[in-house]
Coordinates of C-alpha atoms and ligand atoms in Angstrom, one line a residue:
M1 CA 12.9 -9.7 -19.1
L2 CA 11.8 -10.3 -15.5
V3 CA 9.9 -7.5 -13.9
F4 CA 9.4 -7.9 -10.1
V5 CA 6.6 -5.8 -8.8
T6 CA 6.4 -5.0 -5.1
S7 CA 5.3 -2.5 -2.5
D8 CA 5.6 -1.9 1.2
K9 CA 2.0 -1.3 1.9
G10 CA -1.0 -3.4 0.6
G11 CA -3.6 -1.9 -1.6
T12 CA -1.1 0.3 -3.6
G13 CA -2.4 -0.6 -7.0
R14 CA 0.5 -3.0 -7.6
S15 CA -1.6 -5.9 -9.0
V16 CA -4.1 -3.8 -11.0
T17 CA -1.4 -1.6 -12.5
S18 CA 1.0 -4.4 -13.4
G19 CA -1.9 -6.5 -14.7
N20 CA -2.8 -3.7 -17.1
L21 CA 0.9 -3.3 -18.0
A22 CA 1.0 -7.0 -18.9
Y23 CA -2.2 -6.5 -21.0
R24 CA -0.9 -3.5 -22.8
R25 CA 2.4 -5.2 -23.7
A26 CA 0.5 -8.3 -24.9
L27 CA -1.8 -6.1 -27.0
S28 CA 1.3 -4.6 -28.7
G29 CA 2.5 -8.0 -29.7
D30 CA 4.8 -9.2 -26.9
D31 CA 4.4 -12.6 -25.3
V32 CA 3.8 -11.8 -21.6
C33 CA 3.2 -13.8 -18.5
Y34 CA 2.1 -12.8 -15.0
L35 CA 3.1 -14.8 -12.0
D36 CA 1.1 -14.3 -8.8
F37 CA 3.7 -14.7 -6.1
D38 CA 1.5 -12.8 -3.7
F39 CA 1.5 -16.0 -1.6
G40 CA -0.4 -14.6 1.4
S41 CA -3.3 -13.4 -0.8
P42 CA -3.1 -14.7 -4.4
T43 CA -6.0 -12.9 -6.0
A44 CA -4.6 -11.8 -9.4
T45 CA -7.3 -13.9 -11.1
G46 CA -9.7 -11.2 -10.2
V47 CA -7.9 -8.5 -12.2
F48 CA -7.9 -10.7 -15.3
D49 CA -11.5 -11.9 -14.7
I50 CA -10.5 -15.5 -14.6
P51 CA -13.1 -17.7 -12.9
A52 CA -11.7 -18.8 -9.4
A53 CA -12.4 -22.4 -10.2
D54 CA -9.6 -22.3 -12.8
A55 CA -7.1 -21.7 -10.1
T56 CA -8.0 -24.0 -7.2
Y57 CA -5.0 -26.3 -7.5
G58 CA -1.7 -26.8 -9.3
G59 CA -0.8 -23.2 -9.0
L60 CA 2.5 -21.5 -7.9
H61 CA 2.1 -22.6 -4.3
S62 CA 1.9 -26.3 -5.4
Y63 CA 4.8 -25.9 -7.9
V64 CA 7.3 -24.1 -5.6
Q65 CA 6.6 -26.5 -2.8
G66 CA 7.2 -29.5 -5.1
R67 CA 3.6 -30.9 -5.3
T68 CA 3.5 -30.5 -9.1
S69 CA 6.3 -30.4 -11.7
S70 CA 4.8 -27.6 -13.7
P71 CA 2.5 -24.8 -12.5
R72 CA -0.8 -24.2 -14.2
G73 CA -0.7 -21.4 -16.8
I74 CA -4.0 -19.9 -17.9
D75 CA -4.4 -18.3 -21.3
V76 CA -6.1 -15.1 -20.5
W77 CA -7.5 -14.5 -24.0
T78 CA -9.6 -17.6 -23.9
A79 CA -10.3 -18.1 -20.1
S80 CA -11.2 -14.6 -19.1
D81 CA -14.9 -13.8 -18.5
R82 CA -14.2 -10.2 -19.6
R83 CA -15.7 -9.5 -23.0
G84 CA -13.8 -7.6 -25.7
L85 CA -10.4 -7.9 -24.2
C86 CA -8.8 -8.1 -27.5
P87 CA -9.9 -6.1 -30.6
P88 CA -10.1 -8.4 -33.6
T89 CA -7.5 -6.4 -35.5
A90 CA -4.9 -6.3 -32.7
V91 CA -1.6 -8.0 -33.4
R92 CA -1.5 -9.6 -30.0
G93 CA 1.1 -11.8 -28.2
R94 CA 0.4 -14.4 -25.6
L95 CA -1.0 -13.4 -22.2
V96 CA -0.6 -16.2 -19.6
L97 CA -1.5 -15.9 -15.9
F98 CA 0.2 -18.3 -13.5
P99 CA -2.1 -18.1 -10.4
G100 CA -1.3 -19.0 -6.9
D101 CA -3.5 -21.8 -5.4
V102 CA -6.8 -20.6 -3.9
G103 CA -6.3 -21.0 -0.2
G104 CA -2.5 -21.1 -0.5
G105 CA -0.6 -19.0 2.1
E106 CA 2.8 -17.8 3.0
F107 CA 5.5 -20.5 3.5
A108 CA 9.1 -20.5 4.6
L109 CA 11.9 -20.7 2.1
T110 CA 13.7 -24.0 1.6
A111 CA 16.6 -24.9 -0.8
P112 CA 14.3 -27.1 -3.0
A113 CA 11.7 -24.3 -3.2
M114 CA 14.4 -21.9 -4.3
D115 CA 15.6 -24.3 -7.0
N116 CA 12.0 -24.7 -8.3
C117 CA 11.6 -21.0 -8.3
I118 CA 14.9 -20.4 -10.2
D119 CA 14.1 -23.2 -12.8
L120 CA 10.7 -21.6 -13.4
L121 CA 12.1 -18.1 -13.9
L122 CA 14.7 -19.4 -16.3
R123 CA 12.1 -21.3 -18.3
L124 CA 9.6 -18.5 -18.5
E125 CA 12.2 -15.8 -19.3
E126 CA 13.2 -17.8 -22.3
E127 CA 9.6 -18.5 -23.4
F128 CA 8.2 -14.9 -22.9
D129 CA 9.3 -11.4 -23.8
V130 CA 8.2 -10.0 -20.4
C131 CA 7.4 -11.9 -17.1
F132 CA 5.8 -9.9 -14.4
V133 CA 6.3 -11.3 -10.9
D134 CA 3.8 -9.9 -8.3
C135 CA 5.4 -10.3 -4.9
S136 CA 3.5 -10.0 -1.6
A137 CA 3.6 -6.6 0.0
G138 CA 6.3 -5.7 2.5
R139 CA 9.4 -7.6 3.5
S140 CA 7.8 -10.9 2.5
Y141 CA 9.0 -14.4 1.8
A142 CA 8.2 -13.8 -1.9
L143 CA 10.4 -10.7 -1.9
D144 CA 13.2 -12.7 -0.2
M145 CA 12.8 -15.5 -2.7
M146 CA 13.1 -13.2 -5.7
L147 CA 16.1 -11.3 -4.2
T148 CA 17.8 -14.7 -3.6
A149 CA 16.9 -16.0 -7.1
T150 CA 18.1 -12.9 -8.9
A151 CA 21.5 -13.1 -7.0
D152 CA 21.9 -16.7 -8.1
P153 CA 24.6 -17.2 -10.8
R154 CA 22.1 -19.2 -12.9
L155 CA 20.3 -15.9 -13.6
D156 CA 23.4 -14.1 -14.6
G157 CA 22.9 -12.2 -17.8
I158 CA 19.1 -12.1 -17.5
C159 CA 17.6 -8.6 -17.4
S160 CA 15.8 -8.2 -14.0
R161 CA 14.0 -5.0 -13.1
W162 CA 12.1 -3.9 -10.0
L163 CA 9.1 -1.7 -9.7
V164 CA 8.1 -0.4 -6.3
F165 CA 4.5 0.8 -6.1
H166 CA 3.2 3.4 -3.8
R167 CA 0.2 5.7 -3.5
W168 CA 0.6 9.4 -3.4
T169 CA 0.3 9.9 0.3
R170 CA 2.8 10.6 3.2
Q171 CA 2.6 7.2 4.7
H172 CA 3.0 5.5 1.3
I173 CA 6.1 7.6 0.4
T174 CA 7.7 6.8 3.8
A175 CA 6.9 3.1 3.5
A176 CA 8.1 2.7 -0.1
S177 CA 11.4 4.5 0.7
G178 CA 11.8 2.3 3.8
L179 CA 11.2 -0.9 1.8
V180 CA 14.0 0.0 -0.6
F181 CA 16.5 2.0 1.5
G182 CA 15.7 1.1 5.1
P183 CA 16.8 -1.6 7.5
R184 CA 16.2 -5.1 6.0
G185 CA 15.0 -3.4 2.9
V186 CA 15.6 -4.5 -0.7
L187 CA 19.1 -3.0 -0.9
Q188 CA 20.3 -4.3 2.4
S189 CA 18.7 -7.8 1.9
G190 CA 19.9 -7.9 -1.7
A191 CA 23.5 -7.2 -0.7
A192 CA 23.3 -9.9 2.0
R193 CA 22.2 -12.3 -0.7
G194 CA 25.1 -11.4 -3.0
H195 CA 23.8 -8.6 -5.1
D196 CA 26.1 -5.8 -6.2
P197 CA 24.4 -2.8 -4.3
E198 CA 24.9 -0.4 -7.2
S199 CA 23.5 -2.5 -10.0
L200 CA 20.6 -3.6 -7.7
R201 CA 19.9 0.1 -7.0
N202 CA 20.0 0.9 -10.7
S203 CA 17.5 -1.8 -11.4
I204 CA 14.8 -0.3 -9.1
R205 CA 12.3 2.3 -10.1
F206 CA 9.1 3.6 -8.4
V207 CA 5.6 3.9 -9.7
R208 CA 3.1 6.4 -8.2
T209 CA -0.4 5.1 -8.4
A210 CA -3.9 6.6 -8.1
V211 CA -2.5 10.1 -8.1
P212 CA -5.3 12.6 -7.9
S213 CA -5.1 15.7 -10.0
A214 CA -4.9 18.6 -7.6
D215 CA -7.6 20.4 -9.6
A216 CA -10.1 17.7 -10.2
F217 CA -10.3 14.9 -7.7
G218 CA -13.0 13.1 -9.7
F219 CA -16.0 13.4 -7.4
G220 CA -17.6 16.6 -8.8
E221 CA -17.0 20.3 -8.4
L222 CA -14.4 21.5 -5.9
R223 CA -14.4 24.8 -4.0
P224 CA -11.5 27.1 -4.7
S225 CA -10.3 26.6 -1.1
Q226 CA -10.2 22.8 -1.7
V227 CA -8.2 23.2 -4.9
A228 CA -5.7 25.5 -3.2
W229 CA -5.3 23.1 -0.3
Q230 CA -4.9 20.1 -2.6
R231 CA -2.2 21.9 -4.6
R232 CA -0.3 22.6 -1.4
C233 CA -0.5 18.9 -0.4
D234 CA 0.7 17.9 -3.9
D235 CA 3.7 20.3 -3.6
Q236 CA 4.5 18.9 -0.1
L237 CA 4.4 15.4 -1.3
R238 CA 6.7 16.2 -4.2
D239 CA 9.2 17.7 -1.7
M240 CA 8.8 14.7 0.6
A241 CA 9.4 12.2 -2.2
V242 CA 12.7 13.9 -3.2
R243 CA 13.8 13.9 0.5
H244 CA 13.0 10.1 0.6
H245 CA 15.0 9.4 -2.6
L246 CA 11.8 8.9 -4.6
G247 CA 12.3 12.0 -6.8
P248 CA 11.6 12.2 -10.6
S249 CA 14.8 10.6 -11.7
V250 CA 13.7 7.2 -10.2
V251 CA 10.0 7.4 -11.0
L252 CA 9.2 5.2 -14.0
G253 CA 5.6 6.1 -14.2
T254 CA 2.7 8.0 -12.6
I255 CA -0.8 6.5 -12.9
P256 CA -3.7 9.0 -12.4
F257 CA -6.5 8.3 -10.0
E258 CA -9.0 6.4 -12.2
P259 CA -12.6 6.2 -11.0
M260 CA -13.2 3.0 -12.9
L261 CA -10.5 1.3 -10.9
Q262 CA -11.7 2.7 -7.7
W263 CA -14.9 0.8 -8.3
R264 CA -13.5 -2.4 -9.7
E265 CA -10.1 -4.1 -10.1
Q266 CA -9.9 -4.9 -13.8
L267 CA -8.2 -4.5 -17.1
I268 CA -9.1 -1.4 -19.0
T269 CA -9.9 -2.0 -22.6
D270 CA -9.6 0.5 -25.5
A271 CA -13.4 0.2 -25.8
D272 CA -13.8 1.3 -22.1
V273 CA -12.1 4.5 -23.2
A274 CA -13.3 5.1 -26.8
L275 CA -16.8 3.4 -27.0
S276 CA -18.4 3.4 -23.5
H277 CA -16.3 6.3 -22.2
V278 CA -16.2 4.7 -18.7
A279 CA -12.4 5.0 -18.3
N280 CA -10.2 8.0 -18.8
P281 CA -7.8 8.1 -21.8
E282 CA -5.1 9.5 -19.5
T283 CA -5.1 6.3 -17.5
V284 CA -4.6 4.0 -20.5
G285 CA -2.0 6.5 -21.8
A286 CA -0.1 6.3 -18.5
F287 CA -0.3 2.4 -18.7
D288 CA 1.1 2.5 -22.3
D289 CA 3.9 4.9 -21.4
L290 CA 4.9 2.9 -18.4
A291 CA 4.7 -0.4 -20.3
Q292 CA 7.0 0.9 -22.9
R293 CA 9.5 2.5 -20.5
L294 CA 10.0 -0.9 -18.9
S295 CA 12.2 -1.7 -21.8
D296 CA 13.5 1.8 -22.7
E297 CA 17.2 1.6 -21.8
M298 CA 17.4 5.4 -21.3
A299 CA 15.0 5.1 -18.5
W300 CA 17.2 2.5 -16.8
E301 CA 20.6 4.2 -17.2
G302 CA 22.7 4.3 -14.0
L303 CA 21.8 7.1 -11.6
Ligands
ATP1 N1 -5.1 4.3 -10.7 C1 -6.0 3.9 -9.8 N2 -7.1 4.7 -9.4 C2 -8.0 4.4 -8.6 N3 -8.0 3.2 -7.9 C3 -7.0 2.3 -8.2 C4 -6.0 2.6 -9.1 N4 -5.1 1.6 -9.2 C5 -5.6 0.6 -8.4 N5 -6.8 1.1 -7.8 C6 -7.6 0.3 -6.8 O1 -6.9 0.2 -5.6 C7 -7.2 -1.0 -5.0 C8 -5.9 -1.8 -4.6 O2 -5.3 -2.1 -5.9 P1 -4.5 -3.5 -6.0 O3 -5.3 -4.6 -5.5 O4 -3.9 -3.5 -7.4 O5 -3.3 -3.2 -4.9 P2 -2.2 -4.1 -4.4 O6 -1.0 -3.2 -4.1 O7 -1.9 -5.2 -5.4 O8 -2.8 -4.7 -3.1 P3 -2.5 -6.0 -2.3 O9 -1.2 -5.7 -1.5 O10 -3.6 -6.2 -1.3 O11 -2.3 -7.2 -3.2 C9 -8.1 -1.8 -6.0 O12 -9.4 -1.6 -5.6 C10 -7.8 -1.1 -7.3 O13 -8.8 -1.3 -8.2
MG2 MG1 -2.2 -7.3 -5.2

């Protein structure tokens, strides 16, 4: 399965959340890879705690632009600086990060670049159970590239799913809706590249990230007036999401605001929850639910 992760705005939690989803799926035994197609700012190595030196050359930029015949894949279990990523008893699958090149930037699409991209997706889809593809925010070259690739007959029959990330704010709701339904958005651009609009729409779900609980924002005690105001905001955002076609039927997951992630972009281990208690169990529970719903056919039935 190919899972394309995108967002309109930057800083939505797209990379941290999908990095954790990849990690949870690998911990449950799936072979998983993560492709950093955020060409303008390829920093996914940070989430997996991979030393930057491991990704200086031969990454996805070099591969797509034809400077190497195979991109560098990094085995996260052995290369990560993060201690205790995998409990000794876990039945784990592979977890491989394909980084962008350090210093690589955006580049225009060419036919050879498209062919390289399609070959890679075909090869990795066969080799891994789940492939996450982190696309740059907004209407980017990476998004264009993936819409073009998934419309190509060579990818017929391959399960492709799209996750659009947004924070729980007014600007983010408007932006995420615009990215999918608006001018030059995913649906319009996808149709122009040959996608069937209805099946493309059915393959898109939204993920709400860093959603604060209206009762406990996470920074100490709240006054009753603050709690009441936050509840009102939360209600308004729910109404707004429905009006922008981002209502509950198209939401695949909601990730709570997690203080640990506010401080540092990283994978959350079970030990962070159960031993050191630095992360909230609700956050890992939400990652697990979302990771499983990715392949729950009921959650992807036509709308
Ligand atoms: N659930 C959460 N609670 C609190 N902070 C979070 C949460 N998820 C992500 N963050 C933090 O938000 C910031 C942005 O996250 P991230 O880098 O994943 O976003 P992004 O959408 O990939 O951004 P970019 O477009 O710049 O690549 C990071 O500091 C991250 O740790
Ligand atoms: Mg990112």
